[in-house]
Coordinates of C-alpha atoms in Angstrom, one line a residue:
X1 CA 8.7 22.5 -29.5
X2 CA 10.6 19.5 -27.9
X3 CA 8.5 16.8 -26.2
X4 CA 8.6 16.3 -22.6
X5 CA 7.2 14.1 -19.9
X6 CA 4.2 17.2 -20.1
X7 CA 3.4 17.0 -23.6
X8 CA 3.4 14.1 -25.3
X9 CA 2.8 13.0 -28.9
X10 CA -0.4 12.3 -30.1
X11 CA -0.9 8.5 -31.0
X12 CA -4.3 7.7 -32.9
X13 CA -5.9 5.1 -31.2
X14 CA -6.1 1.4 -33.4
X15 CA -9.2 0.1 -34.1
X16 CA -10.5 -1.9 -31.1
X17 CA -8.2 -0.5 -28.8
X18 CA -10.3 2.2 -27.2
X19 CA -11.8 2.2 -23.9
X20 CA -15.4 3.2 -25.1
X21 CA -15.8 -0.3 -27.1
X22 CA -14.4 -2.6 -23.5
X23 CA -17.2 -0.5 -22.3
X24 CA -19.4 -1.9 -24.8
X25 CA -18.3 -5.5 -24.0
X26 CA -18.7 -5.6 -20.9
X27 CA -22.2 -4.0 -20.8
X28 CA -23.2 -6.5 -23.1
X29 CA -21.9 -9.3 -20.3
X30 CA -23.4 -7.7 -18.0
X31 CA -27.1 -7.4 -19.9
X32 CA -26.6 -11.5 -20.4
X33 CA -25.5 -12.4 -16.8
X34 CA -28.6 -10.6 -15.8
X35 CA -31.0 -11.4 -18.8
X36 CA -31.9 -7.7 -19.2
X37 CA -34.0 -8.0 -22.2
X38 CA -37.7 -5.9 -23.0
X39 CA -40.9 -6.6 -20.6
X40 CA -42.9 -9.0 -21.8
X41 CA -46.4 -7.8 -22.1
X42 CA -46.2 -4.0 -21.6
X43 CA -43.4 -1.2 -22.8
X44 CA -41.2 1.3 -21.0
X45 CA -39.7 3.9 -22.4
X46 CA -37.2 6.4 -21.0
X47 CA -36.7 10.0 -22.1
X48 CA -34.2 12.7 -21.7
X49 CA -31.4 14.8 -23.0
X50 CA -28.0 15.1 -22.3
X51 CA -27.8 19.0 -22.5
X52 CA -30.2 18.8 -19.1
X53 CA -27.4 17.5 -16.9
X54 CA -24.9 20.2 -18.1
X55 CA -26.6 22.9 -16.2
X56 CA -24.8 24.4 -12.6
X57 CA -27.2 26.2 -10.3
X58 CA -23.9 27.3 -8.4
X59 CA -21.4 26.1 -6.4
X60 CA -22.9 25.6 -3.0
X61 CA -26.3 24.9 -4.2
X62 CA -27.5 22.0 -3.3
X63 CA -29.3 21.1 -6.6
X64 CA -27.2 19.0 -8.9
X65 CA -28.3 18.3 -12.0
X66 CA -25.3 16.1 -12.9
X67 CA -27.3 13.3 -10.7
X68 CA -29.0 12.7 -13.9
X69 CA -24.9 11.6 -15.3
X70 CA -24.7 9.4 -12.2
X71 CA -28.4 7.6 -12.8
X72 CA -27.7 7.4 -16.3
X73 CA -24.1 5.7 -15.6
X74 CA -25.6 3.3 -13.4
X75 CA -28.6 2.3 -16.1
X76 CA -26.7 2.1 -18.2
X77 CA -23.8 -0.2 -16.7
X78 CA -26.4 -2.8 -16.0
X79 CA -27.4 -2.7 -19.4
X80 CA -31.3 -1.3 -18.3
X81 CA -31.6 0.5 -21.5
X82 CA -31.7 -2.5 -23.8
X83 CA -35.0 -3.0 -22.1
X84 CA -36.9 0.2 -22.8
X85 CA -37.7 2.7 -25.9
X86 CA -35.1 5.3 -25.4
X87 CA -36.0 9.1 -26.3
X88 CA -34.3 12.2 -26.5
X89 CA -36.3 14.9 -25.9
X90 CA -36.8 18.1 -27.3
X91 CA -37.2 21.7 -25.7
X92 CA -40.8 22.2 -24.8
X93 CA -42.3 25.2 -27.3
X94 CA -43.0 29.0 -25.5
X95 CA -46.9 27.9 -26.1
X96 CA -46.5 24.5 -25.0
X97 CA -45.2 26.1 -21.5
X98 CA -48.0 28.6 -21.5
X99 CA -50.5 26.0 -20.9
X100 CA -50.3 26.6 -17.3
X101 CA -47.5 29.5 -16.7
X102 CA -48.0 32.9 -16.9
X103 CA -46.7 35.1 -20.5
X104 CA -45.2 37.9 -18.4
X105 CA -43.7 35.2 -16.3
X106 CA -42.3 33.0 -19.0
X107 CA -41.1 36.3 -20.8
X108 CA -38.9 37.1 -18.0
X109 CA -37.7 33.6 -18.0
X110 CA -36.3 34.0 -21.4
X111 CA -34.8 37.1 -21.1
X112 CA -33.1 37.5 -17.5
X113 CA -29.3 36.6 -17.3
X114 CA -27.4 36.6 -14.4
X115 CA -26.2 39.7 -14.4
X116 CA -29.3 41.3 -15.2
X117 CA -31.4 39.8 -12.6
X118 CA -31.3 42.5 -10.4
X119 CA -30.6 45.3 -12.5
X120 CA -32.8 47.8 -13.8
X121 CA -36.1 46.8 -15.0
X122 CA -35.5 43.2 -14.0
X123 CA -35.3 44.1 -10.4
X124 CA -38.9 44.0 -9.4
X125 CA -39.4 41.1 -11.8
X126 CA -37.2 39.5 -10.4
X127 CA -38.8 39.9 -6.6
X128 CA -42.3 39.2 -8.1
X129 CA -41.0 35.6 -9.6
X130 CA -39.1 35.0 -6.2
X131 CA -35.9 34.5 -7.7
X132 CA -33.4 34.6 -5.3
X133 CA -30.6 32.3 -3.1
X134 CA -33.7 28.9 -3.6
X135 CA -34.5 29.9 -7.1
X136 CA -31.2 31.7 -8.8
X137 CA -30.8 33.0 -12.5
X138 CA -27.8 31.0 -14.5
X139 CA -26.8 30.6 -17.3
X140 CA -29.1 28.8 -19.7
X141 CA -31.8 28.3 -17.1
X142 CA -34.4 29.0 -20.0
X143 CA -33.2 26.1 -21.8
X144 CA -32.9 23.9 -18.6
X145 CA -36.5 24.4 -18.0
X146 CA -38.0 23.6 -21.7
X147 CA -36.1 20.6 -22.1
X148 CA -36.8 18.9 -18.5
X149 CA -40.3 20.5 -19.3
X150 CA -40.0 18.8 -22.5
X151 CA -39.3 15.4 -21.3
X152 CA -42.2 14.8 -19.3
X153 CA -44.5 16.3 -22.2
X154 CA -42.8 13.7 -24.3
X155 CA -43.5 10.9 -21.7
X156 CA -47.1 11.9 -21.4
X157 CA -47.5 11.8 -24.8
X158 CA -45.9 8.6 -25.5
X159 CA -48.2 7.3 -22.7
X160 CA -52.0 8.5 -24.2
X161 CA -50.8 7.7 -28.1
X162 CA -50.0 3.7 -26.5
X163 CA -47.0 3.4 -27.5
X164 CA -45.6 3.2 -23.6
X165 CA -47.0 1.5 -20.9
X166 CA -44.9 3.2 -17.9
X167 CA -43.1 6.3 -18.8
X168 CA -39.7 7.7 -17.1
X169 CA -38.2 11.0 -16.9
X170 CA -35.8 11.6 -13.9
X171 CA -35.3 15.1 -14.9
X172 CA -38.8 16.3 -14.1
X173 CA -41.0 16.6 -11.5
X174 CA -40.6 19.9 -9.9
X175 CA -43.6 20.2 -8.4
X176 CA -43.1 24.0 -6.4
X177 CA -43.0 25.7 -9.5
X178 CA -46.7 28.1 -9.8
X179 CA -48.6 29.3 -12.5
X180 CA -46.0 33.3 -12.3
X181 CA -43.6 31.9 -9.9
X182 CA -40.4 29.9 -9.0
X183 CA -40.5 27.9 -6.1
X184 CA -38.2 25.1 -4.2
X185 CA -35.2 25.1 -6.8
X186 CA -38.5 24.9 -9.7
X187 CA -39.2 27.4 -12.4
X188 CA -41.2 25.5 -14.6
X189 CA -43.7 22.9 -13.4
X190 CA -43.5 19.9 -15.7
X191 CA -45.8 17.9 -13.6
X192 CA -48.4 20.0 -14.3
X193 CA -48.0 20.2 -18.0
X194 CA -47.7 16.6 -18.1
X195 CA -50.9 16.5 -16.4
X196 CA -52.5 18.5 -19.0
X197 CA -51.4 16.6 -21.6
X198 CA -52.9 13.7 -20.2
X199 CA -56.4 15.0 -19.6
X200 CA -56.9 15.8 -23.0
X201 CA -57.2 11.8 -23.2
X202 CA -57.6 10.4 -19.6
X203 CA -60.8 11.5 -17.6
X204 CA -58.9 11.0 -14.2
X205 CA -55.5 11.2 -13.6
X206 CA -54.2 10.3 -9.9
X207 CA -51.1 12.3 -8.9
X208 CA -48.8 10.5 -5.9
X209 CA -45.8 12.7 -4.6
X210 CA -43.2 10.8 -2.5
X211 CA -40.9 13.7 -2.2
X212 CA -39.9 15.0 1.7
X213 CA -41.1 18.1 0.3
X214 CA -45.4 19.1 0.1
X215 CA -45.8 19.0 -3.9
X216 CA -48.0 22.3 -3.6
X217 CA -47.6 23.7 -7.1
X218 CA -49.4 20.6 -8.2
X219 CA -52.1 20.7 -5.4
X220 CA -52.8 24.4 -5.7
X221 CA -53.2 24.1 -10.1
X222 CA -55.5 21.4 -9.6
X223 CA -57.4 22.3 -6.6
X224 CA -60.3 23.2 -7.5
X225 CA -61.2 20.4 -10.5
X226 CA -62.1 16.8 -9.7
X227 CA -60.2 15.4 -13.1
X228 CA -57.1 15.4 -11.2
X229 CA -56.4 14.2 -7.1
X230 CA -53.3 15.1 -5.2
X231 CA -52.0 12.9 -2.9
X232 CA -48.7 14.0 -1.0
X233 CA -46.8 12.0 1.6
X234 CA -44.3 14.7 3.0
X235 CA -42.9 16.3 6.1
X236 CA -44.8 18.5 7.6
X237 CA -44.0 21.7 9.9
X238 CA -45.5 25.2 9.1
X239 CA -42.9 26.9 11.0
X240 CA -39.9 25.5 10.2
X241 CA -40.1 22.8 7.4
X242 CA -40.3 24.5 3.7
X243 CA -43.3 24.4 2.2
X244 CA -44.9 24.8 5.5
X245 CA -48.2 23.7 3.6
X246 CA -50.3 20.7 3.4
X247 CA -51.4 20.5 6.7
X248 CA -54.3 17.8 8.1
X249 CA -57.1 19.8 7.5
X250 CA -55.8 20.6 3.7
X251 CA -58.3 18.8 1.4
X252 CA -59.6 21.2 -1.1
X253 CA -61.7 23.8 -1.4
X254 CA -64.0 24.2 1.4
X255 CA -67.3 24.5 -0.8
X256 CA -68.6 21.4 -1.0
X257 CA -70.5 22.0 -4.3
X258 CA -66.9 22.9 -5.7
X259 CA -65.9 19.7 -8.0
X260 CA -61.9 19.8 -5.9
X261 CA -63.8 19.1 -2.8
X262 CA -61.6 16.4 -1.4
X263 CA -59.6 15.8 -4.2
X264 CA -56.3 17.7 -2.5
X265 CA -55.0 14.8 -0.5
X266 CA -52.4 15.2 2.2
X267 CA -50.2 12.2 4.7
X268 CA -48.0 15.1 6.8
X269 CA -45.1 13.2 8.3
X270 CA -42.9 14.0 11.2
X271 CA -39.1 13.6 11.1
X272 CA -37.5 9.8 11.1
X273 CA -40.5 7.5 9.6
X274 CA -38.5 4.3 8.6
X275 CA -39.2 1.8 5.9
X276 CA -41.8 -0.9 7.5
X277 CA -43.6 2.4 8.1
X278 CA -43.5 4.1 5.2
X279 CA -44.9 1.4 2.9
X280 CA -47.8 0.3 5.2
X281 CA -48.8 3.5 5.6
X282 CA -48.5 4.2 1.3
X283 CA -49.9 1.0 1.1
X284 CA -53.3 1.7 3.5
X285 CA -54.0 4.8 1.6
X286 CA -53.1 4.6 -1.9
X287 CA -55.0 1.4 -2.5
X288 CA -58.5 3.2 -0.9
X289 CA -57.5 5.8 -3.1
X290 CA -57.0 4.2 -6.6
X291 CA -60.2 1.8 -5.5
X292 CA -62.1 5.0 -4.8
X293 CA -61.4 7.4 -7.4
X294 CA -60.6 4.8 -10.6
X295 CA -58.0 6.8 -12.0
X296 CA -57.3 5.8 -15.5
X297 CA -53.6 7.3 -15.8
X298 CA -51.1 8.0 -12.9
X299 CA -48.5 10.6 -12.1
X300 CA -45.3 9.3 -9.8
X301 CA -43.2 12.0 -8.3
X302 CA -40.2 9.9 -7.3
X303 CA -37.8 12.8 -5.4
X304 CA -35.1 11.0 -3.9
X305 CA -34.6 13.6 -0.7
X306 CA -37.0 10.9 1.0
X307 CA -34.5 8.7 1.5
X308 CA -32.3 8.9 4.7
X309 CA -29.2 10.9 4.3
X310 CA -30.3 13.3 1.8
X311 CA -29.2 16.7 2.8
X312 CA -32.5 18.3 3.1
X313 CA -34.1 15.8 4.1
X314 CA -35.5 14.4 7.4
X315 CA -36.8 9.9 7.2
X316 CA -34.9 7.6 7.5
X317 CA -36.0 5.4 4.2
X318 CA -33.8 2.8 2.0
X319 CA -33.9 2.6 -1.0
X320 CA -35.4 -0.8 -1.3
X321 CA -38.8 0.9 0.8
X322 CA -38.3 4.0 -1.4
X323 CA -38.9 2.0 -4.3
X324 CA -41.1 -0.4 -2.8
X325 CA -43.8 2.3 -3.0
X326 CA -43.3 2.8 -7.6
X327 CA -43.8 -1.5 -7.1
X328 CA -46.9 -1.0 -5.8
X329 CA -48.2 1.8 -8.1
X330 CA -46.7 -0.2 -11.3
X331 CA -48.7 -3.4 -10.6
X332 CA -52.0 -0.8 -10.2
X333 CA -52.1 -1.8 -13.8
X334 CA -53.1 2.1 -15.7
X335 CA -50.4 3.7 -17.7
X336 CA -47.6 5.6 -15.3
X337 CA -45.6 8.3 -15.9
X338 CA -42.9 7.7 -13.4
X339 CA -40.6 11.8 -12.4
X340 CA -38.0 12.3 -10.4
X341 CA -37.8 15.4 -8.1
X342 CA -36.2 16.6 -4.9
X343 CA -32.9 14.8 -4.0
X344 CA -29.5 16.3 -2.6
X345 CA -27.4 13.4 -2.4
X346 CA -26.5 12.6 -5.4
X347 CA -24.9 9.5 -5.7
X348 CA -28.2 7.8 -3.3
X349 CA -30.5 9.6 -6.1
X350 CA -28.6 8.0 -8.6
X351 CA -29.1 4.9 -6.9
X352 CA -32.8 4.6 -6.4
X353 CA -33.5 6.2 -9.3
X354 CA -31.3 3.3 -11.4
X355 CA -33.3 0.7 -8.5
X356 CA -36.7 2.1 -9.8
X357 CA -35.4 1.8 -13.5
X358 CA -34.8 -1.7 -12.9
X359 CA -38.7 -2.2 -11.0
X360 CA -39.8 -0.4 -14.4
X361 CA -38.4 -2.9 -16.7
X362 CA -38.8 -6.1 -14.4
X363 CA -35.5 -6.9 -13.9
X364 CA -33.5 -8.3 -10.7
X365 CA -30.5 -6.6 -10.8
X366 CA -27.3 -7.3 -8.6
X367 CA -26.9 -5.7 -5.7
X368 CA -23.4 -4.8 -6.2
X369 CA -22.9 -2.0 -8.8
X370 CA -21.3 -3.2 -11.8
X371 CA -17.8 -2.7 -11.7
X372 CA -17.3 -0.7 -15.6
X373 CA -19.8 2.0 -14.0
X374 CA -18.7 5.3 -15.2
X375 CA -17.8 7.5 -12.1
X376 CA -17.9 4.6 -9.9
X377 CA -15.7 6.4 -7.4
X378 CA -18.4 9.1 -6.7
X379 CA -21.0 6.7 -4.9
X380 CA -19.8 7.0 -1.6
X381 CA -20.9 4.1 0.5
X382 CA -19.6 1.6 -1.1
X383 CA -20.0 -0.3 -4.6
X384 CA -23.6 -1.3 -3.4
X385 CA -26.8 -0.4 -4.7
X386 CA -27.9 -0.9 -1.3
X387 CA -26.4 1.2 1.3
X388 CA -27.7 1.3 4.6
X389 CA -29.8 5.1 4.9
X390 CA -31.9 4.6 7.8
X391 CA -29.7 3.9 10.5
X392 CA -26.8 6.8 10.2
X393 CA -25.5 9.0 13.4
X394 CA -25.8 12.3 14.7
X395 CA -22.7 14.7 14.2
X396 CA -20.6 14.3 17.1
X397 CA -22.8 11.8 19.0
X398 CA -22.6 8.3 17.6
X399 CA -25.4 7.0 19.7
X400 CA -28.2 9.1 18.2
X401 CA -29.4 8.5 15.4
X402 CA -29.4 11.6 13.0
X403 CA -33.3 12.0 12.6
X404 CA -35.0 10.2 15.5
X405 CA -38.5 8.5 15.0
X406 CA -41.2 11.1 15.4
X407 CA -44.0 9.0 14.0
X408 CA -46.4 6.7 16.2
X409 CA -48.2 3.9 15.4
X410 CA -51.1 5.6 16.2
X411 CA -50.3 9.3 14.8
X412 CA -50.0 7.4 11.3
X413 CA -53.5 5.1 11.9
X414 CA -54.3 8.8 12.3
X415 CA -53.5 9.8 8.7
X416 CA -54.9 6.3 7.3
X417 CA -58.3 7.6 8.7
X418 CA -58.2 10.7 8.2
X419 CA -57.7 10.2 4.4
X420 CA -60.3 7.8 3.9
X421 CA -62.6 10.1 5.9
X422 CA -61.8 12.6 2.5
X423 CA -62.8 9.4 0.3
X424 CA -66.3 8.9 1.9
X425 CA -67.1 12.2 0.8
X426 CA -66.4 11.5 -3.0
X427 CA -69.3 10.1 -4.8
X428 CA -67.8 7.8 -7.3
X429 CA -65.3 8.4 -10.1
X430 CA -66.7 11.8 -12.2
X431 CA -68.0 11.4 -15.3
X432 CA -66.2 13.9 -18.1
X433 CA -67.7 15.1 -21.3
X434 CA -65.1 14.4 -23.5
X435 CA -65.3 16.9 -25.9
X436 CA -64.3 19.8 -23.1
X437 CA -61.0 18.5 -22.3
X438 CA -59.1 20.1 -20.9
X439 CA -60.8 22.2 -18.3
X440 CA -60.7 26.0 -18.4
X441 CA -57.8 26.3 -15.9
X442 CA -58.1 30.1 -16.7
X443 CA -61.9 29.8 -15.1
X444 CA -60.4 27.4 -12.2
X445 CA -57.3 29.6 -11.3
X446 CA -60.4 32.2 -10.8
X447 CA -62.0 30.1 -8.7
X448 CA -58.9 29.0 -6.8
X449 CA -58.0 32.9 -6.0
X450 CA -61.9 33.9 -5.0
X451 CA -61.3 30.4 -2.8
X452 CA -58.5 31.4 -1.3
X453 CA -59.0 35.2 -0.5
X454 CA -62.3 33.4 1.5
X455 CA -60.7 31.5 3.5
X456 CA -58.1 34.3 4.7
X457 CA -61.0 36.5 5.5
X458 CA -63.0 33.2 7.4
X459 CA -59.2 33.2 9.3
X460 CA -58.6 29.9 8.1
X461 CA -55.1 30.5 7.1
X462 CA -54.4 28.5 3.8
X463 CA -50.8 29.8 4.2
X464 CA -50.5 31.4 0.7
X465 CA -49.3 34.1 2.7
X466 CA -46.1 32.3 3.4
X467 CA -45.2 31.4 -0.1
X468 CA -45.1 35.0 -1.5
X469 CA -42.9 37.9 -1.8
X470 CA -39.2 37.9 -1.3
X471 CA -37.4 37.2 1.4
X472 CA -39.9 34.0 2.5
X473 CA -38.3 30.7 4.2
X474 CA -37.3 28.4 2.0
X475 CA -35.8 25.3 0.8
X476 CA -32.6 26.3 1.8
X477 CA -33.0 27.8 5.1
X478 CA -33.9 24.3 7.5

């Protein structure tokens, strides 16, 4: 075949000559401009796999894994990854997962395909595990699950055995999944597992969620066991806003003599908190929290649909405030296993997520992004790390801002008091018999349900009602 301006002869590349190795150099410029080198005192290792960021949920969905490429690019083009223990993970095992899920749940998981979904015997499965235009079925989904699942086991584990100090994995913390069903673009709730894993070591583990989003799968596993607390800082509007859960008066069972009593911890947000907000107000209540409950391990859930911008989202945060909040956390001083979560912009997840790296590691980065960064022409916004979120206009009305400020200095002293009101009621850290760790979740699920079906018949209204059965609101439909 004769060659034409189309299809040109191959020529092996010389030694030296390819573009991966000037990669190479200038990282390495790059990591001694900056003097990225390992934390002194303490260790951080980061753990993923490749194959995770591969996966498509579909075309107009707004969850992109390949965020985790972008976060990775950027890490990696300031050289952040000479400074920490870097794992690849492996799937998590069917038992592993069964920890918390359900068999007949995790079954279906395995075996569904895409065109099978809702065909046949798979129908109703399908309906009962809520699988639908939040939580679709595509190819290797299965997979996807173990191996982000995976990760954060990994991270936990790394974090009880010593060998890390904080502990990242951007590619968990999908805290809708439940015990038999998806939830909020989740199928498999690695927080949880993570959690589990850590109690068989840790007497108390505090869990902080930053996501926009209520992290209920996490509250409602735990609620009803004092080794674990739940706090969630999160929009909140039953109506309108998915989850439509963790409400004011949500705190835990309502038995007093049950051990969750006020260990379900909730800061619902309006629309438009900005940064100087935001960190007080994370500030004022986390610190009574640690101080109060002594927490020997903590559980960050980073998502990045905080942040103003994000397509789901609804405050007005930077970055620099977004990860203000991990800052304070990290110099809490307990070993941290630090997810990632919600997050629909990807190329502002990519960025505080690669920030937060950089907090994790102690190093003062640059603020403008380096310029050898793989897919450098994806971050809108500018070369920055830095772009300005809170301050961006409403379609077709340039003097309104996009999310106005719902939130008064007074409706957030509010939420101050209202969670230390929860922390008089606790009566000291608990005290844990080693030998019985983990709890029987079986016994608490039990418990949880009995809990639950009281307080619909009291008329209480703990909203369980809203996150069942097909057809519900969700993520998608704001």
């Amino acid at each position: 075949m004769a060659r034409t301006s189309v299809v040109q002869e191959y020529q092996q590349p010389q030694p030296g000559s390819t573009s991966t190795l000037t990669l190479d150099q200038r990282v390495q410029r790059e990591i001694l401009k900056n003097g990225i080198q390992k934390p002194k005192g303490f260790t951080v290792s980061y753990h993923s796999n490749p194959d995770i960021e591969k996966q498509h949920f579909g075309e107009k969905h707004p969850m992109k894994p390949w965020r985790l490429t972008l976060t990775k690019s950027i890490v990696m083009a300031y050289g952040m990854h000479e400074a920490m223990d870097l794992f690849l993970s492996r799937a998590a095992t069917r038992q592993e997962i069964l920890n918390f899920h359900a068999s007949d749940y995790v079954d279906f998981l395995q075996s569904v395909t895409p065109s099978t979904a809702f065909n046949g015997e798979f129908n109703d499965r399908s309906i009962a595990a809520n699988i639908g235009d939040d939580c679709p079925i595509f190819d290797g989904l299965y997979n996807y699950c173990a191996l982000y699942a995976g990760a954060s086991l990994d991270a936990a584990r790394k974090l009880t055995n010593h060998q890390s100090s904080i502990a990242i994995n951007w590619s968990g913390g999908l805290h809708h999944a439940k015990k038999a069903e998806a939830s909020g673009f989740c199928y498999i709730n690695d927080i949880v597992l993570a959690i589990l894993q850590l109690l068989l070591h840790h007497p108390r583990v505090l869990y902080i969620d930053i996501d926009v989003h209520h992290g209920d799968g996490v509250e409602q596993a735990f609620w009803s066991t004092d080794r674990v607390m739940t706090l969630s800082f999160h929009k909140y509007d039953p109506e309108k806003f998915f989850p439509g859960t963790g409400g004011p008066r949500s705190t835990g069972p309502t038995n007093p003599l049950n051990p969750g009593a006020h260990h379900s911890l909730n800061v619902p947000l309006h629309d438009g908190i900005d940064d100087d907000q935001y960190v007080h107000l994370f500030k004022d209540i986390v610190g009574p929290c640690f101080n109060t409950y002594n927490p020997t391990a903590i559980v960050l859930q980073c998502g990045g649909d905080s942040l103003g911008g994000d397509k789901l989202g609804v405050f007005n945060l930077n970055i620099r405030a977004h990860g203000a909040c991990l800052a304070y956390v990290k110099r809490l001083n307990v070993p941290l296993l630090v997810l990632g979560g919600g997050g629909y912009t990807a190329h502002n997840v990519a960025r505080v997520w690669a920030y937060e790296t950089s907090l994790c590691i102690a190093a003062d980065i640059p603020a403008t992004l380096p310029p050898h960064t793989p897919f450098l022409e994806h971050f809108a916004g500018g070369n920055t790390l830095f772009p300005v979120l809170d301050d961006l206009r409403a379609p077709g009305d340039l003097n309104r801002r996009k999310h106005e400020n719902k939130n008064s200095a007074a409706y957030l002293e509010g939420r101050v008091e209202a969670v230390r009101e929860q922390l008089r009621y606790q009566e000291g850290s608990p005290s844990v018999q080693m030998q019985v760790i983990p709890p029987d979740l079986g016994g608490v699920r039990e418990e949880v349900e009995r809990e639950m079906r009281e307080e619909r018949e009291a008329g209480e209204g703990f909203r369980r009602e809203r996150e069942r059965g097909a057809g519900r609101r969700g993520e998608l439909s704001r």
